[in-house]
Amino acid sequence: MKPTQDPIKKIVIVGGGTAGWIAAATLGNIFKQKDVQIELVESDEIGIIGVGEATIPPLLATIRSLGIDEVEFIKATQASFKWGIQFEDWRIKGGSYFHPFGSIGSIIDGHDFYQLWLKSQAEGDTPPLMAHSPEAVLSEQGRFFLPFKAAGTPLAGAQYALHLDSALVGKFLRKFSEKLGVVRSEGKVETVEQNANGEIHSVVLNSGRQIQGDFFIDCSGFRGLLIEQSLNCGYDDWSAYLPCNRAVAVQTENVGATPPYTVSKARDAGWTWRIPLQHRTGNGYVFCDKYCSDQQAIDTLLDSVEGKVIGEPRVIPFVTGIRKKTWHKNCLALGLAQGFLEPLESTAIHLVSKTLAFFVRMFPDRQTNQVQIDEFNRRVRADYQEIRDFLVLHYCTTERDDSEFWRYCANMPIPESLQQKIDFFSVAGGLIPGVEELFQPTSWYAVFDGMGVKPQRYNPTADALDYVKLKTSLHSGQQAITNIARQQPSHDAFIQEYCRAPK
Ligand code: FAD
């Protein structure tokens, strides 16, 4: 039995940035131009945003699910590896903490590791939480290896992601998509034509060519050419929770060893990123223009970077938030056209893949099904809200009061959903993850711990374990991580041996 009598036959993707090409590759891989034609239109004159270089592990899962060879992808995108994020000066100046991707410690006799660690701290034990995280230890030692090679050890479950050159990602995925039959057209969309019912009928390029489609994916970046400029979906502005609204970005030549992690350092009016790639380093300052001018931000960034600057710093304004509807009629918005959350936890590219996964699960036909669209929009919004709350946690728990920006952050209103999580954690030392949430409890524990937020008590069930045995077990686990990490190659040596990009 056919699922629909009225199938979609043509999808038009407007925009060829990371979002556009991930959409083309994902859908191209599914349809292989058999029943559904896919055409992507992009404008060389407008170009892409050209930032977006730190990722999280699910991107690699997406790459693998497309059948792309990981090493080939790493070489083609000048990628380096990432075990997590090093946060500096966020709680207090001079303090730092690590947010690793994987889990911290493992369950002992059915007890949650974090609770056991809290108990050991209450007993006067001193090793920090991150001594039990393979990714944090490997990062501290500047090492990288493929975790599956340590099967049977505590390092086997370590998780990694990539730092990559976003322009090269687009090029790679374009080649991949074109091989699958995706048609790429160059040109600037000047007009968007709608049917009487408001659905999009076609886009018209500056050459006069009209491209018709049954379904349109808006990957046109912040401008939201279809979703906003034509369909007027509106935008929920979340700046009250996340006040940063601009970034300045600059590239530098590499100096010294390549760290296997992203560095995020808090500054007077925001934070700077450092993302090392094989051929250069990406740097940026995310700031709030209420507390810092563009020139001050540029000066702060240029003073902080290591290595010779390549090109001119670029200022990028943004508004944190999400479209009120990310799927409306026969149009889906992806990437920057969908919404924006600052890159503090490198989540934007992941949101593109995750939205596409939902979309494929709920793939429509030509008749709009509002129930399906409403559910889709609810799910995408829930993802944004989850990430928003996690980002706000980094700010609202600060103890810094040395600048107007940080004083605002320490006292700003926070979403009720986040307040509930903080309250629950403070009282019960726990977290209840929702369905399909990105950030699992260990991520929250890492940030709570790093920001000095401690629960009032550990879970009393931890007392059921013999403390001497527990202490021995914690210490031997920690020693095993340190020792096995020491046997691994440096990050640079690993890249050199397995995936150095050709010069
Ligand atoms: P763009 O790259 O802007 O692409 C838009 C496309 O639309 C272009 O091809 C353009 O030519 C085309 N277009 C626009 N108008 C027209 C028209 N009229 N006709 C034809 N074509 C048109 N994400 C992460 O995951 N990790 C990070 O570390 C990270 N850091 C970031 C830092 C900053 C400062 C910013 C602003 C974003 C960051 N992001 C990050 C987000 C990431 O950059 C984006 O999610 C990603 O690059 C996708 O962008 P995009 O494809 O939606 O838009």
mmCIF file with all atom_site columns, N, CA, C and O in Angstrom, residues 295-317:
data_model
loop_
_atom_site.group_PDB
_atom_site.id
_atom_site.type_symbol
_atom_site.label_atom_id
_atom_site.label_alt_id
_atom_site.label_comp_id
_atom_site.label_asym_id
_atom_site.label_entity_id
_atom_site.label_seq_id
_atom_site.pdbx_PDB_ins_code
_atom_site.Cartn_x
_atom_site.Cartn_y
_atom_site.Cartn_z
_atom_site.occupancy
_atom_site.B_iso_or_equiv
_atom_site.pdbx_formal_charge
_atom_site.auth_seq_id
_atom_site.auth_comp_id
_atom_site.auth_asym_id
_atom_site.auth_atom_id
_atom_site.pdbx_PDB_model_num
ATOM 1  N N  . GLN A 1 295 ? 34.435 48.256 18.655 1.00 0.00 ? 295 GLN A N  1
ATOM 2  C CA . GLN A 1 295 ? 35.884 48.489 18.682 1.00 0.00 ? 295 GLN A CA 1
ATOM 3  C C  . GLN A 1 295 ? 36.506 47.880 19.944 1.00 0.00 ? 295 GLN A C  1
ATOM 4  O O  . GLN A 1 295 ? 37.564 47.254 19.875 1.00 0.00 ? 295 GLN A O  1
ATOM 5  N N  . GLN A 1 296 ? 35.817 48.053 21.080 1.00 0.00 ? 296 GLN A N  1
ATOM 6  C CA . GLN A 1 296 ? 36.344 47.445 22.322 1.00 0.00 ? 296 GLN A CA 1
ATOM 7  C C  . GLN A 1 296 ? 36.421 45.911 22.179 1.00 0.00 ? 296 GLN A C  1
ATOM 8  O O  . GLN A 1 296 ? 37.372 45.285 22.628 1.00 0.00 ? 296 GLN A O  1
ATOM 9  N N  . ALA A 1 297 ? 35.398 45.346 21.536 1.00 0.00 ? 297 ALA A N  1
ATOM 10 C CA . ALA A 1 297 ? 35.378 43.887 21.365 1.00 0.00 ? 297 ALA A CA 1
ATOM 11 C C  . ALA A 1 297 ? 36.524 43.448 20.452 1.00 0.00 ? 297 ALA A C  1
ATOM 12 O O  . ALA A 1 297 ? 37.212 42.459 20.734 1.00 0.00 ? 297 ALA A O  1
ATOM 13 N N  . ILE A 1 298 ? 36.724 44.185 19.380 1.00 0.00 ? 298 ILE A N  1
ATOM 14 C CA . ILE A 1 298 ? 37.821 43.847 18.445 1.00 0.00 ? 298 ILE A CA 1
ATOM 15 C C  . ILE A 1 298 ? 39.154 43.931 19.184 1.00 0.00 ? 298 ILE A C  1
ATOM 16 O O  . ILE A 1 298 ? 39.997 43.030 19.081 1.00 0.00 ? 298 ILE A O  1
ATOM 17 N N  . ASP A 1 299 ? 39.332 45.009 19.969 1.00 0.00 ? 299 ASP A N  1
ATOM 18 C CA . ASP A 1 299 ? 40.606 45.178 20.701 1.00 0.00 ? 299 ASP A CA 1
ATOM 19 C C  . ASP A 1 299 ? 40.807 44.033 21.692 1.00 0.00 ? 299 ASP A C  1
ATOM 20 O O  . ASP A 1 299 ? 41.894 43.474 21.794 1.00 0.00 ? 299 ASP A O  1
ATOM 21 N N  . THR A 1 300 ? 39.744 43.692 22.417 1.00 0.00 ? 300 THR A N  1
ATOM 22 C CA . THR A 1 300 ? 39.853 42.594 23.406 1.00 0.00 ? 300 THR A CA 1
ATOM 23 C C  . THR A 1 300 ? 40.240 41.291 22.706 1.00 0.00 ? 300 THR A C  1
ATOM 24 O O  . THR A 1 300 ? 41.118 40.561 23.162 1.00 0.00 ? 300 THR A O  1
ATOM 25 N N  . LEU A 1 301 ? 39.578 41.040 21.572 1.00 0.00 ? 301 LEU A N  1
ATOM 26 C CA . LEU A 1 301 ? 39.859 39.786 20.858 1.00 0.00 ? 301 LEU A CA 1
ATOM 27 C C  . LEU A 1 301 ? 41.296 39.780 20.339 1.00 0.00 ? 301 LEU A C  1
ATOM 28 O O  . LEU A 1 301 ? 42.033 38.810 20.540 1.00 0.00 ? 301 LEU A O  1
ATOM 29 N N  . LEU A 1 302 ? 41.685 40.865 19.690 1.00 0.00 ? 302 LEU A N  1
ATOM 30 C CA . LEU A 1 302 ? 43.033 40.886 19.098 1.00 0.00 ? 302 LEU A CA 1
ATOM 31 C C  . LEU A 1 302 ? 44.121 40.821 20.175 1.00 0.00 ? 302 LEU A C  1
ATOM 32 O O  . LEU A 1 302 ? 45.175 40.233 19.958 1.00 0.00 ? 302 LEU A O  1
ATOM 33 N N  . ASP A 1 303 ? 43.842 41.412 21.339 1.00 0.00 ? 303 ASP A N  1
ATOM 34 C CA . ASP A 1 303 ? 44.818 41.333 22.445 1.00 0.00 ? 303 ASP A CA 1
ATOM 35 C C  . ASP A 1 303 ? 44.940 39.905 22.981 1.00 0.00 ? 303 ASP A C  1
ATOM 36 O O  . ASP A 1 303 ? 45.949 39.551 23.571 1.00 0.00 ? 303 ASP A O  1
ATOM 37 N N  . SER A 1 304 ? 43.859 39.128 22.832 1.00 0.00 ? 304 SER A N  1
ATOM 38 C CA . SER A 1 304 ? 43.841 37.810 23.489 1.00 0.00 ? 304 SER A CA 1
ATOM 39 C C  . SER A 1 304 ? 44.345 36.684 22.592 1.00 0.00 ? 304 SER A C  1
ATOM 40 O O  . SER A 1 304 ? 44.669 35.617 23.080 1.00 0.00 ? 304 SER A O  1
ATOM 41 N N  . VAL A 1 305 ? 44.362 36.897 21.267 1.00 0.00 ? 305 VAL A N  1
ATOM 42 C CA . VAL A 1 305 ? 44.693 35.758 20.396 1.00 0.00 ? 305 VAL A CA 1
ATOM 43 C C  . VAL A 1 305 ? 46.188 35.474 20.402 1.00 0.00 ? 305 VAL A C  1
ATOM 44 O O  . VAL A 1 305 ? 47.003 36.365 20.655 1.00 0.00 ? 305 VAL A O  1
ATOM 45 N N  . GLU A 1 306 ? 46.494 34.207 20.111 1.00 0.00 ? 306 GLU A N  1
ATOM 46 C CA . GLU A 1 306 ? 47.906 33.832 19.944 1.00 0.00 ? 306 GLU A CA 1
ATOM 47 C C  . GLU A 1 306 ? 48.092 33.608 18.446 1.00 0.00 ? 306 GLU A C  1
ATOM 48 O O  . GLU A 1 306 ? 47.181 33.180 17.766 1.00 0.00 ? 306 GLU A O  1
ATOM 49 N N  . GLY A 1 307 ? 49.239 33.855 17.922 1.00 0.00 ? 307 GLY A N  1
ATOM 50 C CA . GLY A 1 307 ? 49.484 33.587 16.496 1.00 0.00 ? 307 GLY A CA 1
ATOM 51 C C  . GLY A 1 307 ? 49.134 34.783 15.638 1.00 0.00 ? 307 GLY A C  1
ATOM 52 O O  . GLY A 1 307 ? 48.327 35.642 16.034 1.00 0.00 ? 307 GLY A O  1
ATOM 53 N N  . LYS A 1 308 ? 49.730 34.803 14.441 1.00 0.00 ? 308 LYS A N  1
ATOM 54 C CA . LYS A 1 308 ? 49.544 35.937 13.518 1.00 0.00 ? 308 LYS A CA 1
ATOM 55 C C  . LYS A 1 308 ? 48.104 35.970 12.999 1.00 0.00 ? 308 LYS A C  1
ATOM 56 O O  . LYS A 1 308 ? 47.543 34.931 12.630 1.00 0.00 ? 308 LYS A O  1
ATOM 57 N N  . VAL A 1 309 ? 47.536 37.157 12.995 1.00 0.00 ? 309 VAL A N  1
ATOM 58 C CA . VAL A 1 309 ? 46.146 37.300 12.552 1.00 0.00 ? 309 VAL A CA 1
ATOM 59 C C  . VAL A 1 309 ? 46.062 37.148 11.032 1.00 0.00 ? 309 VAL A C  1
ATOM 60 O O  . VAL A 1 309 ? 46.887 37.680 10.298 1.00 0.00 ? 309 VAL A O  1
ATOM 61 N N  . ILE A 1 310 ? 45.044 36.399 10.578 1.00 0.00 ? 310 ILE A N  1
ATOM 62 C CA . ILE A 1 310 ? 44.816 36.229 9.131  1.00 0.00 ? 310 ILE A CA 1
ATOM 63 C C  . ILE A 1 310 ? 43.563 37.036 8.785  1.00 0.00 ? 310 ILE A C  1
ATOM 64 O O  . ILE A 1 310 ? 42.494 36.774 9.328  1.00 0.00 ? 310 ILE A O  1
ATOM 65 N N  . GLY A 1 311 ? 43.677 38.004 7.912  1.00 0.00 ? 311 GLY A N  1
ATOM 66 C CA . GLY A 1 311 ? 42.509 38.793 7.486  1.00 0.00 ? 311 GLY A CA 1
ATOM 67 C C  . GLY A 1 311 ? 42.034 39.757 8.559  1.00 0.00 ? 311 GLY A C  1
ATOM 68 O O  . GLY A 1 311 ? 42.665 39.924 9.604  1.00 0.00 ? 311 GLY A O  1
ATOM 69 N N  . GLU A 1 312 ? 40.894 40.361 8.276  1.00 0.00 ? 312 GLU A N  1
ATOM 70 C CA . GLU A 1 312 ? 40.333 41.396 9.158  1.00 0.00 ? 312 GLU A CA 1
ATOM 71 C C  . GLU A 1 312 ? 39.285 40.785 10.092 1.00 0.00 ? 312 GLU A C  1
ATOM 72 O O  . GLU A 1 312 ? 38.552 39.882 9.674  1.00 0.00 ? 312 GLU A O  1
ATOM 73 N N  . PRO A 1 313 ? 39.178 41.305 11.323 1.00 0.00 ? 313 PRO A N  1
ATOM 74 C CA . PRO A 1 313 ? 38.082 40.829 12.199 1.00 0.00 ? 313 PRO A CA 1
ATOM 75 C C  . PRO A 1 313 ? 36.722 41.204 11.587 1.00 0.00 ? 313 PRO A C  1
ATOM 76 O O  . PRO A 1 313 ? 36.604 42.249 10.947 1.00 0.00 ? 313 PRO A O  1
ATOM 77 N N  . ARG A 1 314 ? 35.753 40.349 11.803 1.00 0.00 ? 314 ARG A N  1
ATOM 78 C CA . ARG A 1 314 ? 34.422 40.543 11.219 1.00 0.00 ? 314 ARG A CA 1
ATOM 79 C C  . ARG A 1 314 ? 33.381 40.596 12.336 1.00 0.00 ? 314 ARG A C  1
ATOM 80 O O  . ARG A 1 314 ? 33.382 39.732 13.213 1.00 0.00 ? 314 ARG A O  1
ATOM 81 N N  . VAL A 1 315 ? 32.523 41.616 12.323 1.00 0.00 ? 315 VAL A N  1
ATOM 82 C CA . VAL A 1 315 ? 31.489 41.716 13.367 1.00 0.00 ? 315 VAL A CA 1
ATOM 83 C C  . VAL A 1 315 ? 30.186 41.120 12.840 1.00 0.00 ? 315 VAL A C  1
ATOM 84 O O  . VAL A 1 315 ? 29.773 41.397 11.713 1.00 0.00 ? 315 VAL A O  1
ATOM 85 N N  . ILE A 1 316 ? 29.562 40.268 13.650 1.00 0.00 ? 316 ILE A N  1
ATOM 86 C CA . ILE A 1 316 ? 28.328 39.582 13.234 1.00 0.00 ? 316 ILE A CA 1
ATOM 87 C C  . ILE A 1 316 ? 27.241 39.859 14.282 1.00 0.00 ? 316 ILE A C  1
ATOM 88 O O  . ILE A 1 316 ? 27.341 39.387 15.421 1.00 0.00 ? 316 ILE A O  1
ATOM 89 N N  . PRO A 1 317 ? 26.211 40.645 13.920 1.00 0.00 ? 317 PRO A N  1
ATOM 90 C CA . PRO A 1 317 ? 25.112 40.850 14.876 1.00 0.00 ? 317 PRO A CA 1
ATOM 91 C C  . PRO A 1 317 ? 24.159 39.657 14.869 1.00 0.00 ? 317 PRO A C  1
ATOM 92 O O  . PRO A 1 317 ? 24.030 38.976 13.853 1.00 0.00 ? 317 PRO A O  1
#
